[in-house]
Every structure is written in structure tokens, then in C-alpha cells.
Coordinates of C-alpha atoms in Angstrom, one line a residue:
M1 CA 1.6 -3.5 2.3
L2 CA -1.8 -2.5 1.0
S3 CA -2.9 -0.6 4.1
Q4 CA 0.4 1.3 4.4
E5 CA 0.0 2.7 0.8
L6 CA -3.6 4.0 1.2
P7 CA -3.9 7.8 0.9
P8 CA -5.1 9.7 4.0
G9 CA -8.2 11.9 4.0
E10 CA -11.9 11.5 3.2
G11 CA -13.5 8.6 1.4
Q12 CA -14.2 4.9 1.9
V13 CA -11.9 2.0 1.1
L14 CA -13.3 -0.9 -0.9
E15 CA -11.9 -4.4 -1.0
L16 CA -12.7 -6.5 -4.0
G17 CA -12.8 -10.2 -3.7
S18 CA -12.6 -10.1 0.1
G19 CA -12.9 -13.9 0.6
A20 CA -12.0 -14.6 4.3
G21 CA -11.6 -10.8 4.8
Y22 CA -8.1 -10.6 6.3
C23 CA -7.6 -7.0 5.1
E24 CA -10.4 -5.9 7.5
S25 CA -8.0 -6.5 10.4
F26 CA -5.6 -3.8 9.0
I27 CA -8.0 -1.2 7.4
P28 CA -10.6 0.2 9.8
G29 CA -14.0 0.7 8.2
L30 CA -13.1 -1.3 5.2
I31 CA -16.0 -2.1 2.8
T32 CA -15.6 -5.8 2.1
S33 CA -17.2 -7.2 -1.1
E34 CA -17.6 -10.3 -3.2
I35 CA -19.2 -10.9 -6.6
F36 CA -21.6 -13.3 -4.9
H37 CA -23.3 -13.5 -1.5
C38 CA -20.7 -14.2 1.2
S39 CA -21.1 -14.0 5.0
R40 CA -18.0 -11.8 5.3
A41 CA -18.8 -9.4 2.6
R42 CA -20.7 -6.2 3.3
V43 CA -21.5 -5.6 -0.4
V44 CA -22.2 -7.8 -3.3
A45 CA -20.6 -6.0 -6.2
D46 CA -19.4 -6.6 -9.8
A47 CA -16.1 -4.8 -10.3
Q48 CA -17.2 -3.9 -13.8
Q49 CA -20.2 -2.0 -12.5
L50 CA -19.4 -0.7 -9.0
P51 CA -22.4 0.4 -6.8
F52 CA -20.7 3.6 -5.6
R53 CA -21.3 7.3 -6.3
N54 CA -18.7 9.3 -8.2
G55 CA -15.6 10.1 -6.1
A56 CA -16.8 8.2 -3.1
L57 CA -13.7 6.1 -2.6
R58 CA -10.2 6.9 -1.5
G59 CA -9.0 3.4 -2.2
I60 CA -9.7 0.1 -3.9
V61 CA -7.6 -2.8 -2.6
M62 CA -7.5 -6.4 -3.8
T63 CA -5.4 -9.5 -3.8
D64 CA -5.3 -12.0 -6.7
V65 CA -8.5 -10.4 -8.2
L66 CA -7.5 -8.5 -11.4
H67 CA -6.4 -11.5 -13.3
H68 CA -9.9 -13.0 -12.9
M69 CA -11.7 -10.0 -14.4
P70 CA -12.9 -10.8 -18.0
S71 CA -13.0 -7.1 -18.8
V72 CA -10.3 -5.1 -17.0
E73 CA -11.0 -2.0 -19.1
S74 CA -14.5 -1.9 -17.6
F75 CA -13.1 -2.2 -14.1
F76 CA -10.6 0.7 -14.7
R77 CA -13.3 2.9 -16.0
E78 CA -15.5 2.2 -13.0
A79 CA -12.5 2.6 -10.6
S80 CA -11.7 6.0 -12.2
R81 CA -15.3 7.1 -11.7
C82 CA -15.5 6.0 -8.1
L83 CA -12.1 7.2 -6.8
R84 CA -11.7 10.7 -5.6
P85 CA -8.6 12.7 -6.9
G86 CA -5.6 11.2 -5.1
G87 CA -7.4 7.9 -4.5
K88 CA -5.6 4.7 -5.3
I89 CA -6.0 1.2 -6.7
L90 CA -3.7 -1.1 -4.7
M91 CA -3.3 -4.7 -5.6
I92 CA -1.1 -7.8 -5.3
E93 CA -1.2 -10.0 -8.4
P94 CA 0.7 -12.8 -10.0
W95 CA 3.7 -11.7 -12.0
V96 CA 5.7 -12.7 -15.1
T97 CA 9.4 -13.7 -14.6
P98 CA 11.3 -16.7 -15.8
W99 CA 10.8 -18.4 -12.4
S100 CA 7.1 -17.7 -12.1
Q101 CA 6.5 -18.7 -15.7
F102 CA 8.0 -22.1 -14.9
V103 CA 6.0 -22.6 -11.7
Y104 CA 2.7 -21.3 -12.9
T105 CA 2.9 -23.1 -16.2
H106 CA 3.8 -26.5 -14.7
F107 CA 2.3 -26.5 -11.3
H108 CA -0.7 -24.2 -11.2
H109 CA -4.2 -25.0 -12.4
E110 CA -5.0 -21.4 -13.7
P111 CA -4.0 -20.3 -17.2
F112 CA -0.7 -18.4 -17.5
L113 CA -0.6 -16.7 -20.9
P114 CA 1.8 -13.8 -21.3
E115 CA 1.5 -14.1 -25.0
A116 CA -2.3 -13.4 -25.0
A117 CA -3.2 -10.8 -27.6
D118 CA -6.0 -9.2 -25.7
W119 CA -6.8 -8.2 -22.1
S120 CA -10.0 -10.2 -22.1
F121 CA -10.7 -14.0 -21.9
S122 CA -13.8 -16.2 -22.2
T123 CA -15.8 -17.0 -19.1
T124 CA -18.9 -18.9 -18.1
G125 CA -19.5 -17.1 -14.8
P126 CA -17.8 -15.6 -11.8
L127 CA -14.2 -16.9 -11.2
S128 CA -14.6 -19.3 -14.1
G129 CA -11.8 -17.8 -16.2
S130 CA -8.5 -16.1 -15.6
N131 CA -5.1 -15.3 -17.0
Q132 CA -2.4 -15.0 -14.3
A133 CA -0.2 -13.1 -16.7
L134 CA -2.8 -10.4 -17.2
P135 CA -1.5 -7.8 -14.7
W136 CA 2.0 -8.0 -16.3
I137 CA 0.4 -7.6 -19.7
V138 CA -1.5 -4.5 -18.7
F139 CA 1.2 -2.8 -16.6
V140 CA 4.3 -3.8 -18.5
R141 CA 3.8 -5.2 -22.0
D142 CA 0.9 -2.9 -22.8
R143 CA 1.6 0.0 -20.5
G144 CA 1.4 2.5 -23.4
R145 CA -2.1 1.3 -24.2
F146 CA -3.1 1.6 -20.5
E147 CA -1.8 5.2 -20.3
C148 CA -3.6 6.1 -23.5
L149 CA -6.9 4.6 -22.4
F150 CA -6.7 6.0 -18.8
P151 CA -4.7 9.2 -18.7
E152 CA -6.3 10.0 -15.3
L153 CA -4.8 6.9 -13.8
A154 CA -1.1 7.1 -13.1
I155 CA 1.0 3.9 -12.5
E156 CA 2.9 4.9 -9.4
Q157 CA 4.6 1.7 -8.4
V158 CA 5.2 -1.9 -9.7
Q159 CA 7.2 -3.9 -7.1
P160 CA 7.9 -7.6 -7.9
F161 CA 8.4 -9.7 -4.8
M162 CA 7.9 -13.1 -3.0
P163 CA 9.7 -15.8 -5.1
F164 CA 9.6 -18.5 -2.5
R165 CA 7.2 -18.0 0.5
Y166 CA 4.1 -18.5 -1.6
L167 CA 5.4 -21.9 -2.7
I168 CA 6.7 -23.3 0.6
S169 CA 3.6 -22.1 2.5
G170 CA 1.4 -24.3 0.2
G171 CA 0.4 -21.8 -2.4
V172 CA 0.4 -24.3 -5.3
G173 CA -0.1 -27.7 -3.7
L174 CA -1.9 -26.6 -0.5
R175 CA 0.7 -28.5 1.5
G176 CA 2.9 -26.1 3.5
F177 CA 6.6 -26.7 4.2
M178 CA 7.2 -23.5 6.1
P179 CA 6.7 -23.7 9.9
G180 CA 5.5 -20.4 11.3
F181 CA 8.7 -19.7 13.2
T182 CA 10.7 -19.7 9.9
H183 CA 8.7 -16.9 8.3
E184 CA 11.0 -14.1 9.2
A185 CA 14.0 -16.1 8.0
W186 CA 12.4 -16.7 4.6
A187 CA 11.4 -13.0 4.4
G188 CA 15.0 -12.1 5.1
I189 CA 16.2 -14.4 2.3
E190 CA 13.8 -12.8 -0.1
T191 CA 15.0 -9.3 1.0
M192 CA 18.6 -10.2 0.1
L193 CA 17.4 -11.4 -3.3
E194 CA 15.6 -8.1 -4.2
P195 CA 18.1 -7.3 -6.9
E196 CA 17.1 -10.5 -8.7
M197 CA 13.3 -10.0 -8.4
A198 CA 13.0 -9.3 -12.2
K199 CA 14.0 -13.0 -12.6
L200 CA 12.5 -14.6 -9.5
A201 CA 9.4 -12.8 -8.3
M202 CA 6.1 -14.6 -8.4
F203 CA 3.9 -11.6 -7.4
A204 CA 3.9 -7.9 -7.7
F205 CA 2.5 -5.0 -5.6
I206 CA 1.0 -2.5 -7.9
S207 CA -0.2 1.1 -7.1
V208 CA -2.3 3.2 -9.4
C209 CA -3.3 6.7 -8.5
R210 CA -6.3 8.8 -9.7
V211 CA -4.6 12.0 -10.7
Q212 CA -7.2 14.3 -12.2
K213 CA -10.9 15.1 -12.0
R214 CA -13.2 13.6 -14.6
N215 CA -16.0 15.9 -15.8
N216 CA -19.4 14.4 -15.1
S217 CA -21.7 14.4 -18.1
P218 CA -25.5 14.4 -17.4
G219 CA -25.6 10.7 -18.2
N220 CA -22.9 9.9 -15.6
E221 CA -24.4 11.8 -12.7
S222 CA -24.6 9.9 -9.5
K223 CA -28.2 9.1 -8.4
A224 CA -27.2 8.7 -4.7
S225 CA -27.8 11.2 -2.0
T226 CA -24.8 13.1 -0.8
D227 CA -24.7 11.4 2.6
S228 CA -24.3 7.9 1.1
F229 CA -21.4 6.3 -0.7
L230 CA -23.6 3.9 -2.5
D231 CA -25.1 4.8 -5.9
S232 CA -28.8 4.2 -5.6
G233 CA -29.0 3.5 -9.3
K234 CA -26.9 0.4 -8.7
Q235 CA -28.3 -0.7 -5.4
R236 CA -29.2 -4.0 -6.8
F237 CA -25.6 -5.0 -6.3
A238 CA -25.5 -4.0 -2.6
D239 CA -26.4 -6.2 0.3
G240 CA -26.2 -5.5 4.0
V241 CA -24.3 -2.3 4.0
S242 CA -24.9 -0.4 7.3

């Protein structure tokens, strides 16, 4: 899903929160990253201060990452700076529906707070805080605020999906109840239930496109050479990029 929605053309693709790095198998040349040193990550990067020059990226992809960011506004400002016109932020995130609210509230260890007044939350370090309802808050409840703050970022698609496969594959309890050979059957069931995803979905695919150029002020000029996608002024976040 993420790889299919990437725009063609020039520019690197960055994955935030790569973890085991499964996206690398589907996106050639992907720049994998983590907020701390990890053997599978090419770059150590804070999403709120990305070590890339202006317009260097054609895509930023992530799975279950946005709702862990204590300042999503800082991330969107950095993403807007680093994406070229036409570049996209593509993500899969927890979603708010009656079914997901029941599951996340009663069976998941992370906070699920659709009533949260703000987009931020307290944290004591990387991955120490979260709000699983945050993507829904940003892109549905507070969509007007997002569009006012980031007019250069257009919300192209919000597609709720996957009400059951996450659960039966061990997503909450780590104990799977779905043999591999039944995956297609469950996917077919969820396809038939698409008209009910507003009530049942546990996740959403979200696509946001960079639609206009941002004028670079002298203080926002990239310090990197033109043949490198890394911003040399933020190289302290980079590790092992060839």
C-alpha cells in the first residue's frame, strides 16, 4: 500500500521508525531510520528535526509512528521542508471507530484518547509516550486546524481499513489465531465489509501531498552540498549513510 502510492520522479524516500525494516523489501533505495541506533537503520533521525536538505525527499513513509510523536506540528514543518513539490507523506496509523475504541481502550497498553484537547503529550524519552487517537484527531477532528497551519500539505486520502486481521494475527495479545493460509480469506471478508469501515476499522491509510513550493529564507537555507541529500548542518543525527 505504501510503496504503490509513492510519486515517481527524483528524490529519496525516507522511512521513519523502520524497526525490522520490512518496507525495504518493497521500496528500492529506501532510507531506513530510527530515533536511536539500530542495526537495520541507515540514519539515526529525530522526525522533529530531519537531517535532510530542502526538497531532497519524494516520500516519507511510516507505520505506527505518528501517534508516538510528542510534537506532530514540528514533524509536519520538517516534512514540508524536506519534501519536493509533489512529494508525499504516507502512513498507516491506528484509527478511531466504535470498534477500535472498544479494543484499544480495553485490550491495548497504549493510551487511546480521542478527547485529548491538544496534539501533544508528555514524554520522558523516545517511544515513552503516545496517543493512538492522535492521527484521527489531526486529520478528522482538527482537520481545519491542520489545513490552516500547513496550507502547503494537502490531505489526499484517508482510508480506514483492517478491522480484524490485526487482532487475530496477535496484534494485541501477541498470540496469533490466524494460520498463514487463511490470510486471503480474512482479507476477502474485510473487503466485503468496506462499507462498514467507519464503524469497524482499526487502522487508516493516510496520504498527504506537498502541493506548493515554500520560499527559503536565509535562515532556512540548506547547508548541504547539492550532491548530498543530507543536511550537513544536522549531520549529528546521521549514522552510516553511504
